[in-house]
PDB file of C-alpha atoms in Angstrom:
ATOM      1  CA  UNK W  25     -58.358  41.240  90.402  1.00  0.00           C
ATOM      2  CA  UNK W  26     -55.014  42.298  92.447  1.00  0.00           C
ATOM      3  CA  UNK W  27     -53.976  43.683  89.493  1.00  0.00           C
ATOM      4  CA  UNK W  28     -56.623  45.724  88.426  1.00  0.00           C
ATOM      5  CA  UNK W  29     -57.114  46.861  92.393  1.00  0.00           C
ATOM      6  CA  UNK W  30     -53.722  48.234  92.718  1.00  0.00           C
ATOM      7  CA  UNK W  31     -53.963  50.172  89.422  1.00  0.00           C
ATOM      8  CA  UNK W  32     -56.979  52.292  90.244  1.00  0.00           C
ATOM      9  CA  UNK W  33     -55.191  53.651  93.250  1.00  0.00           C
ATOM     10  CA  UNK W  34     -52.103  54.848  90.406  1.00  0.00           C
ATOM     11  CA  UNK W  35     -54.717  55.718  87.929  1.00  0.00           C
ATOM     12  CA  UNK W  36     -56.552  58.035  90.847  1.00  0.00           C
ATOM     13  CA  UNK W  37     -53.142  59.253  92.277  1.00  0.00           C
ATOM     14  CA  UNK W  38     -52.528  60.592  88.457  1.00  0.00           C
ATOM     15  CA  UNK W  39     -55.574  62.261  88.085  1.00  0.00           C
ATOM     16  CA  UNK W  40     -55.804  63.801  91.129  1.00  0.00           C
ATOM     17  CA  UNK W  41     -52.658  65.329  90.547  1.00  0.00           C
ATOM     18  CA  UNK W  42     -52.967  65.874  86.871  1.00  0.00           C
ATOM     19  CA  UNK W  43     -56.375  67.583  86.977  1.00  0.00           C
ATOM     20  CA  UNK W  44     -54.613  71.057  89.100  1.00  0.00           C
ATOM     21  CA  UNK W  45     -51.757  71.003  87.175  1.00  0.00           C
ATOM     22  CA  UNK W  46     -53.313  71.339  83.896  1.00  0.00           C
ATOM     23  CA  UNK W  47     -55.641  73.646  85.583  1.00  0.00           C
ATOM     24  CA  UNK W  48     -52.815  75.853  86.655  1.00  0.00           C
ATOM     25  CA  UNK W  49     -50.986  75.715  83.252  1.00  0.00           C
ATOM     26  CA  UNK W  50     -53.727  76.908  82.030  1.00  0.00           C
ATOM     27  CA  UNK W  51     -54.472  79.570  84.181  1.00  0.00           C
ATOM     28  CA  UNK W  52     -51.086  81.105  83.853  1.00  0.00           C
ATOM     29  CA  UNK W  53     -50.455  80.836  80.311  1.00  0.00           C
ATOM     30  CA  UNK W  54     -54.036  82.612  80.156  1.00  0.00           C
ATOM     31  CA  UNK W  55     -52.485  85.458  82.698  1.00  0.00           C
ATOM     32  CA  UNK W  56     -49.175  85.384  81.265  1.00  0.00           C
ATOM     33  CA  UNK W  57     -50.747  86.691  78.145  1.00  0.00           C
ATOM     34  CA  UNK W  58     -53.439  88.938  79.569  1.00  0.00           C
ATOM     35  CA  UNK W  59     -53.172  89.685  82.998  1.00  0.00           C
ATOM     36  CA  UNK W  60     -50.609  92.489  82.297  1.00  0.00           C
ATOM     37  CA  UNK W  61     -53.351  93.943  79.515  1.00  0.00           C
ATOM     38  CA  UNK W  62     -56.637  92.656  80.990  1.00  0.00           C
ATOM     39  CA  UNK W  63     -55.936  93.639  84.960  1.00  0.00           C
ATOM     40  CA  UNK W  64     -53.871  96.843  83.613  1.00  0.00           C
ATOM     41  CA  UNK W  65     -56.994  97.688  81.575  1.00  0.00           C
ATOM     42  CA  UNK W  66     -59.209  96.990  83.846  1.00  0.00           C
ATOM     43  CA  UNK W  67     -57.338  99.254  86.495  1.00  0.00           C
ATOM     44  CA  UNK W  68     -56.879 101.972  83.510  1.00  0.00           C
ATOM     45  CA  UNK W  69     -60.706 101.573  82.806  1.00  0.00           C
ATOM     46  CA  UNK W  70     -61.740 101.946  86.268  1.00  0.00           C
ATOM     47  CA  UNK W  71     -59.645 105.286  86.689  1.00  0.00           C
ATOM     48  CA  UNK W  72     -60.502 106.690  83.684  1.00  0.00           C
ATOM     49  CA  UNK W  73     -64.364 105.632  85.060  1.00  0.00           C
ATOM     50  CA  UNK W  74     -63.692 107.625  88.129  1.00  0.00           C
ATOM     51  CA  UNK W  75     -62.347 110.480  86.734  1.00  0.00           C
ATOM     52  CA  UNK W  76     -65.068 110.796  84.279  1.00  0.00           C
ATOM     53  CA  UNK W  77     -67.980 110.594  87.127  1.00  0.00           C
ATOM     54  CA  UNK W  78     -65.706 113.100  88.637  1.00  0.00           C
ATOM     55  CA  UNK W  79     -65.841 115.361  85.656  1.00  0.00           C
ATOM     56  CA  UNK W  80     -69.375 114.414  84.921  1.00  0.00           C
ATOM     57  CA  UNK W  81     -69.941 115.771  88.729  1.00  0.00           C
ATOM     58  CA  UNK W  82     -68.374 119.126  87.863  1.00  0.00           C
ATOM     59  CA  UNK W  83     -69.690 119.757  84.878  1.00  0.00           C
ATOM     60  CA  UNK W  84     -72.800 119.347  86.371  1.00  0.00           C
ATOM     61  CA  UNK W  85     -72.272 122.006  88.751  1.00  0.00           C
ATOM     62  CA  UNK W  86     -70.440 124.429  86.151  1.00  0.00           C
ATOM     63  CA  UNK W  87     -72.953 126.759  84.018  1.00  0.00           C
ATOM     64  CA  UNK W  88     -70.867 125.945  80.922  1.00  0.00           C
ATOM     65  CA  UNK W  89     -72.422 122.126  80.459  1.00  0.00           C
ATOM     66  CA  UNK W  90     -75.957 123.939  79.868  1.00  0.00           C
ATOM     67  CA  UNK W  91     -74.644 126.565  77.645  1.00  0.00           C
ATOM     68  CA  UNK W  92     -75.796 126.313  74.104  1.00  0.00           C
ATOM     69  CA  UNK W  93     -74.716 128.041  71.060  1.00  0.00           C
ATOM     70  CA  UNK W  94     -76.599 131.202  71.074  1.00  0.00           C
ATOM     71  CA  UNK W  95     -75.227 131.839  74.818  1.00  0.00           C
ATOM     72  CA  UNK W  96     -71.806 130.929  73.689  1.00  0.00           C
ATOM     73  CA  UNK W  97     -71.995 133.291  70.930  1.00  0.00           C
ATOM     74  CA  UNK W  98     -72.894 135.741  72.840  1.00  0.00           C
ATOM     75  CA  UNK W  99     -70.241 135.298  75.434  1.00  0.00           C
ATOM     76  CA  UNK W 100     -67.557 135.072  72.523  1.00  0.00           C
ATOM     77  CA  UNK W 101     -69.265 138.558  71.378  1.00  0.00           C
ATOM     78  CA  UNK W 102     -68.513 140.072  75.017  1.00  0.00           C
ATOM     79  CA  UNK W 103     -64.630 138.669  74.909  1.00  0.00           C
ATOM     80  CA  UNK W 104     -64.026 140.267  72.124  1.00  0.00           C
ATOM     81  CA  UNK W 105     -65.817 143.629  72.730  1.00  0.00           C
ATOM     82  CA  UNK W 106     -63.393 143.259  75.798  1.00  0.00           C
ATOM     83  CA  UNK W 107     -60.366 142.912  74.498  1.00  0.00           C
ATOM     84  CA  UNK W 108     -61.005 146.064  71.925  1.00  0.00           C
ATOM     85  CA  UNK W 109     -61.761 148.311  74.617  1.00  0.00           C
ATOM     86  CA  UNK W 110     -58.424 146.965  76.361  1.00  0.00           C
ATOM     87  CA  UNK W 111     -56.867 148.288  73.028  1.00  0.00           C
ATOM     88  CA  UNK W 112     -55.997 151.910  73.755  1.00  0.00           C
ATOM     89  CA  UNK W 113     -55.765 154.119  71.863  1.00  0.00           C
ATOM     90  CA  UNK W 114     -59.176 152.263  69.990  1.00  0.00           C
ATOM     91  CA  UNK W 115     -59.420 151.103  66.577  1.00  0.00           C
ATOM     92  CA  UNK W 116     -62.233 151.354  64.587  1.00  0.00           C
ATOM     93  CA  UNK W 117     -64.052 147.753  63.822  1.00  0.00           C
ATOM     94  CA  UNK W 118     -66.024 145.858  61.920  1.00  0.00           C
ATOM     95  CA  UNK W 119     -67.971 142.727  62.520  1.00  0.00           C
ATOM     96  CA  UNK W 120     -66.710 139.397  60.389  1.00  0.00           C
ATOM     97  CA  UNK W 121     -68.082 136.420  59.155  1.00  0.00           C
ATOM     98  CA  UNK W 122     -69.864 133.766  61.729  1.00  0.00           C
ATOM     99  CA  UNK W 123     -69.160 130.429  61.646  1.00  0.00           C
ATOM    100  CA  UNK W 124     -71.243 127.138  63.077  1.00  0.00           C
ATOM    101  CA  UNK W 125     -69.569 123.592  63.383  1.00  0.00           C
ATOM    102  CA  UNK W 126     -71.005 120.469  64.997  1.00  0.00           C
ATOM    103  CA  UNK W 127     -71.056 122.247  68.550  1.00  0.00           C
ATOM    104  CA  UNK W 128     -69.402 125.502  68.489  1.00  0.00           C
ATOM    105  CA  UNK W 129     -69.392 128.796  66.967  1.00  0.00           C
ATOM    106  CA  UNK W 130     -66.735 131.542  66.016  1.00  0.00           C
ATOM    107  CA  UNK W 131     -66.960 134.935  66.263  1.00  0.00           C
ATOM    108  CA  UNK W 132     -64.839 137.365  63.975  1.00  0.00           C
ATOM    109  CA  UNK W 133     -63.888 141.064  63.895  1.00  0.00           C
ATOM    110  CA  UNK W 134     -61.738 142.892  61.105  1.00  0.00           C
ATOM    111  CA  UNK W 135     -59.629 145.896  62.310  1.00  0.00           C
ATOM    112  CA  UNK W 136     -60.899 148.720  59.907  1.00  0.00           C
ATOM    113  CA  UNK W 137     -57.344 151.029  61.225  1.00  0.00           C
ATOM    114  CA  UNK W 138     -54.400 151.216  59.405  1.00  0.00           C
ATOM    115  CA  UNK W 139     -51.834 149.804  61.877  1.00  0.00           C
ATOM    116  CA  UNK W 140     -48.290 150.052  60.617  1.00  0.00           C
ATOM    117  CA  UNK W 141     -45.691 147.722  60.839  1.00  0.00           C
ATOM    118  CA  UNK W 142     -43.814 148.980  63.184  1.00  0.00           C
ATOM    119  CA  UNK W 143     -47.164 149.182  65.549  1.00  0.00           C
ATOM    120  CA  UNK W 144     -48.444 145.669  64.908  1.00  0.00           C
ATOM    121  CA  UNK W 145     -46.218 144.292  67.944  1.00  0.00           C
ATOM    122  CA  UNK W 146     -47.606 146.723  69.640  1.00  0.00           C
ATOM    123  CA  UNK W 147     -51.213 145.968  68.927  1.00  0.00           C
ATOM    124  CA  UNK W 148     -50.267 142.164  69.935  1.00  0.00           C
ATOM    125  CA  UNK W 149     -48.667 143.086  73.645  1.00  0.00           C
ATOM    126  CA  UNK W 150     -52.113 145.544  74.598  1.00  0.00           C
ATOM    127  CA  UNK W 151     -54.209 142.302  73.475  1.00  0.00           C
ATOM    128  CA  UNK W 152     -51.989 140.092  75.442  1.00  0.00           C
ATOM    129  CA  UNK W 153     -51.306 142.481  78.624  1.00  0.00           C
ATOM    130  CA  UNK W 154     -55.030 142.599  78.677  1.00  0.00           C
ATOM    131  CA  UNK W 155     -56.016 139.107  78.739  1.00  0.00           C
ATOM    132  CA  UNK W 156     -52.995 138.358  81.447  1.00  0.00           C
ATOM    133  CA  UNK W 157     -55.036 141.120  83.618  1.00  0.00           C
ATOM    134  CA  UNK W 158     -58.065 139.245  82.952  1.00  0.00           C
ATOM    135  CA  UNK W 159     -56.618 135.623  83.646  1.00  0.00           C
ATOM    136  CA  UNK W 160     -56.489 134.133  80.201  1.00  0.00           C
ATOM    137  CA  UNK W 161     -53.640 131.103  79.436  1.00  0.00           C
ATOM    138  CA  UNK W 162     -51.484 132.779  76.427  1.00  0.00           C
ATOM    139  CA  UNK W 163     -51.197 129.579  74.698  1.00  0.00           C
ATOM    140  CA  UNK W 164     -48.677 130.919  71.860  1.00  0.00           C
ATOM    141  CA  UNK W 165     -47.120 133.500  70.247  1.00  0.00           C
ATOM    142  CA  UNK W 166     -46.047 134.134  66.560  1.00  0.00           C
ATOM    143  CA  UNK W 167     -43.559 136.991  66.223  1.00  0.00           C
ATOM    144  CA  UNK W 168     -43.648 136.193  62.231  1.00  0.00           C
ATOM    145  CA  UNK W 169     -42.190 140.027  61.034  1.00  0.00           C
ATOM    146  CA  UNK W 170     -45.086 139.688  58.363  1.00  0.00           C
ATOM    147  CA  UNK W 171     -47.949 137.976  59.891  1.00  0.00           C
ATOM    148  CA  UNK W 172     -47.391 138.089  64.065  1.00  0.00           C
ATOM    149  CA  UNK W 173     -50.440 136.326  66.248  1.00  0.00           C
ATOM    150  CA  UNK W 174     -51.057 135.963  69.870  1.00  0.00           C
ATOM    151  CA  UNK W 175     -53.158 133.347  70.871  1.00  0.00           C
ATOM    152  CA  UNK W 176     -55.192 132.613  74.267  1.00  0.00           C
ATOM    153  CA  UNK W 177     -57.800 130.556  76.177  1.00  0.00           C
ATOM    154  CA  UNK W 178     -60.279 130.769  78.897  1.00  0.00           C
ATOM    155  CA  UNK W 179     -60.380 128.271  81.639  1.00  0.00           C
ATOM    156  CA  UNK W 180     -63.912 127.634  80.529  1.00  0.00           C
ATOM    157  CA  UNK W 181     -62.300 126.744  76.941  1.00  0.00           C
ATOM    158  CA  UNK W 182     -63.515 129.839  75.001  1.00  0.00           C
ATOM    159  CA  UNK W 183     -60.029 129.866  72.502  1.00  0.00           C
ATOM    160  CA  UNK W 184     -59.305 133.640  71.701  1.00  0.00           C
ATOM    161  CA  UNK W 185     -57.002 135.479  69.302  1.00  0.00           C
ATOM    162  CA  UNK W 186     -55.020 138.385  67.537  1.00  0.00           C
ATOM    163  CA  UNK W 187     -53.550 138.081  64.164  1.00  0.00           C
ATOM    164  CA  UNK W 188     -52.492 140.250  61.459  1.00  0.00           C
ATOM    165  CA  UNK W 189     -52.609 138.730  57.280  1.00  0.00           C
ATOM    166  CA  UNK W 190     -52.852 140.306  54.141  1.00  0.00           C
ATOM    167  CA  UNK W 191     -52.321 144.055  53.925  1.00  0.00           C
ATOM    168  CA  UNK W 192     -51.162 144.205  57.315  1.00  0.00           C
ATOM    169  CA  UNK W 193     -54.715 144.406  58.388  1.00  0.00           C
ATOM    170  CA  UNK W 194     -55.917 142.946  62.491  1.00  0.00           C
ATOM    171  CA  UNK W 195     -58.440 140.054  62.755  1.00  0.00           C
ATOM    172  CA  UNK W 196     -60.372 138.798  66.309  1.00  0.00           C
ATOM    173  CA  UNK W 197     -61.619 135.854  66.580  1.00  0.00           C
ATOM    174  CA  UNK W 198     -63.086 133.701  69.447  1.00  0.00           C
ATOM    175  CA  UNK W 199     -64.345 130.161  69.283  1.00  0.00           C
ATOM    176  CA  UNK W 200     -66.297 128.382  71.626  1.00  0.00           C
ATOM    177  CA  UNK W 201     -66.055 125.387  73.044  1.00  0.00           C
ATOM    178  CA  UNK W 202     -68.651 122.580  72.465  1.00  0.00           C
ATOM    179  CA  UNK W 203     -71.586 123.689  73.856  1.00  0.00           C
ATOM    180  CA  UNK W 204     -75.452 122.379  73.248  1.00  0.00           C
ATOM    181  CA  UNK W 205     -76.392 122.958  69.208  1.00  0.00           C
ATOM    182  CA  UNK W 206     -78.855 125.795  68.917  1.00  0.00           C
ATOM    183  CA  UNK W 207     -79.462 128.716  66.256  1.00  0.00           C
ATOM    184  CA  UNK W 208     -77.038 131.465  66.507  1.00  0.00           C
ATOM    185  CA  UNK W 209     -77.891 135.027  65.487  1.00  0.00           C
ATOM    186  CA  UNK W 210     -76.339 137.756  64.178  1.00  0.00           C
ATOM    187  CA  UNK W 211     -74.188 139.085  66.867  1.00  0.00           C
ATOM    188  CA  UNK W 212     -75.944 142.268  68.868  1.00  0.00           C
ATOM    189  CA  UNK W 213     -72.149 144.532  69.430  1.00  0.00           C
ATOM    190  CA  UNK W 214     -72.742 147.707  67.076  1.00  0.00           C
ATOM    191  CA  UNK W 215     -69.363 148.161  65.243  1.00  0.00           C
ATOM    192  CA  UNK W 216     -67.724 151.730  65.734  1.00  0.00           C
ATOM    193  CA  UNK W 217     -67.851 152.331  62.109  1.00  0.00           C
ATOM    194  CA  UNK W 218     -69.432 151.526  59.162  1.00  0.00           C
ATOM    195  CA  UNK W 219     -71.214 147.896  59.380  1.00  0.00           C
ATOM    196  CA  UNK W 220     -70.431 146.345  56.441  1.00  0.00           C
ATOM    197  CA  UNK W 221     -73.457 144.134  56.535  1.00  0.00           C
ATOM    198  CA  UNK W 222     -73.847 141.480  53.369  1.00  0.00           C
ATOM    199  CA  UNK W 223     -70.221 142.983  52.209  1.00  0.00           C
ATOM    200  CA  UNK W 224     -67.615 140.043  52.180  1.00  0.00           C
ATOM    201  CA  UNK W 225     -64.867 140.124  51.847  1.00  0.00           C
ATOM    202  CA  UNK W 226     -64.322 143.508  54.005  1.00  0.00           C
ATOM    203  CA  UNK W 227     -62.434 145.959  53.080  1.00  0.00           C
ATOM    204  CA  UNK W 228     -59.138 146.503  53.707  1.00  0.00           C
ATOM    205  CA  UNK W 229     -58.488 148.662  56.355  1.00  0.00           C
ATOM    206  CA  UNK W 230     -58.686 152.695  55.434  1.00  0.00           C
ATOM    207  CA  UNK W 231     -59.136 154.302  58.546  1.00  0.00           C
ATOM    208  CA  UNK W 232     -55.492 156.360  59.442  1.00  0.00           C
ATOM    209  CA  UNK W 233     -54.944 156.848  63.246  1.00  0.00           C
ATOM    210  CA  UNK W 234     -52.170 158.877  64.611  1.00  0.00           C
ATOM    211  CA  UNK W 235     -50.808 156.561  66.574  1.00  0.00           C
ATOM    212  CA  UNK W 236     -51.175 153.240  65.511  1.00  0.00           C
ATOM    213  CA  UNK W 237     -50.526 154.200  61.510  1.00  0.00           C
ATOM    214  CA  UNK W 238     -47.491 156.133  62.762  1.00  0.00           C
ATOM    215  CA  UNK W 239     -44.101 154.631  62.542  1.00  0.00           C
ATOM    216  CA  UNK W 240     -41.564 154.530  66.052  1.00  0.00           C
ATOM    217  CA  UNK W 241     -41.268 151.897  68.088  1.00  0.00           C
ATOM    218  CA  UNK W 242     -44.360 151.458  69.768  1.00  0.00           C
ATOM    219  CA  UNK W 243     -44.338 153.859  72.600  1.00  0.00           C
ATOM    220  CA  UNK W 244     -47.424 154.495  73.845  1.00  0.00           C
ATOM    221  CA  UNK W 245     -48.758 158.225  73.802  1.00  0.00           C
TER     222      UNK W 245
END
């Protein structure tokens, strides 16, 4: 009975010690592999959380969260009316194809002027002086000798640009950003020339202009 008295006091002892430290091997080898991830995450998570109510609260005040596709369109159609009254001396134009994706639309225009090689540079730094004035992001350039570009974006996310391809001949185009899906009509802009309508692909361009199908270096007159 001595015996078996002065071994529950041991067997207690080891137990009472043995029960934390398990606990706390466990606890750290459970940390050691996840706290870095899970409390990392978790801090990531929250952030990201925060900054999305955040966004969520400024979209909310912005116009641009209620847009929907027509209204896009239509504010596409006015950017690029814009930048081809920027374009001096003017260029005749016709209206290109529309295009829908899953929430956004592009608008196109074909340049119906002859612009000359030695012009087309030209063409590119009106379009891009213009939407600097007008506080567009010029988000890149091609200088290609062939095929130049100049690309830009609103801070509302309208994407906007200039580009010349086969024959030498200007395209504008404008996408949207994702905006609420709708129907999209026809746009409303009359073109300055003839309107092509149901003709694809336009024509090339066949309209000379004394200035822009001239050759020199781009001097404006």
């Amino acid at each position: 009975m001595r015996r078996v008295k002065r071994a529950l006091p041991l067997v207690a002892a080891v137990l009472a010690l043995g029960v934390p430290l398990s606990g706390c091997g466990n606890e750290s080898g459970a940390r050691g592999g996840d706290v870095s991830a899970g409390a990392s995450s978790g801090v990531g998570s929250g952030r990201q959380e925060e900054q999305g109510q955040e966004k969520g609260k400024g979209k909310g005040k912005g116009k641009d969260q209620e847009m929907d596709m027509q209204e896009a369109a239509e504010r596409a159609d006015a950017m690029l009316d814009a930048v081809l009254k920027g374009i001096d001396p003017d260029v005749r134009w016709a209206h290109g194809p529309t295009t829908t994706r899953a929430c956004g639309v592009t608008r196109r225009r074909a340049v119906m002027t002859v612009v000359s090689p030695e012009r087309r540079q030209t063409f590119l730094d009106r379009a891009e002086t213009f939407w600097r004035k007008n506080d567009y992001r010029i988000k890149a350039v091609n200088k290609d000798d062939k095929f130049p570009a100049v690309y830009a974006v609103t801070r509302s996310g309208f994407g906007v640009s200039v580009s010349f391809r086969g024959k030498g001949q200007a395209f504008l185009e404008a996408d949207t950003p994702c905006v609420k899906e709708s129907k999209v009509a026809a746009p409303a802009s009359e073109p300055n020339g003839p309107a092509y309508e149901g003709v694809y692909p336009l024509p090339r361009p066949d309209v000379r202009s004394e200035f822009w199908s001239g050759e020199g270096e781009g001097e404006g007159e």
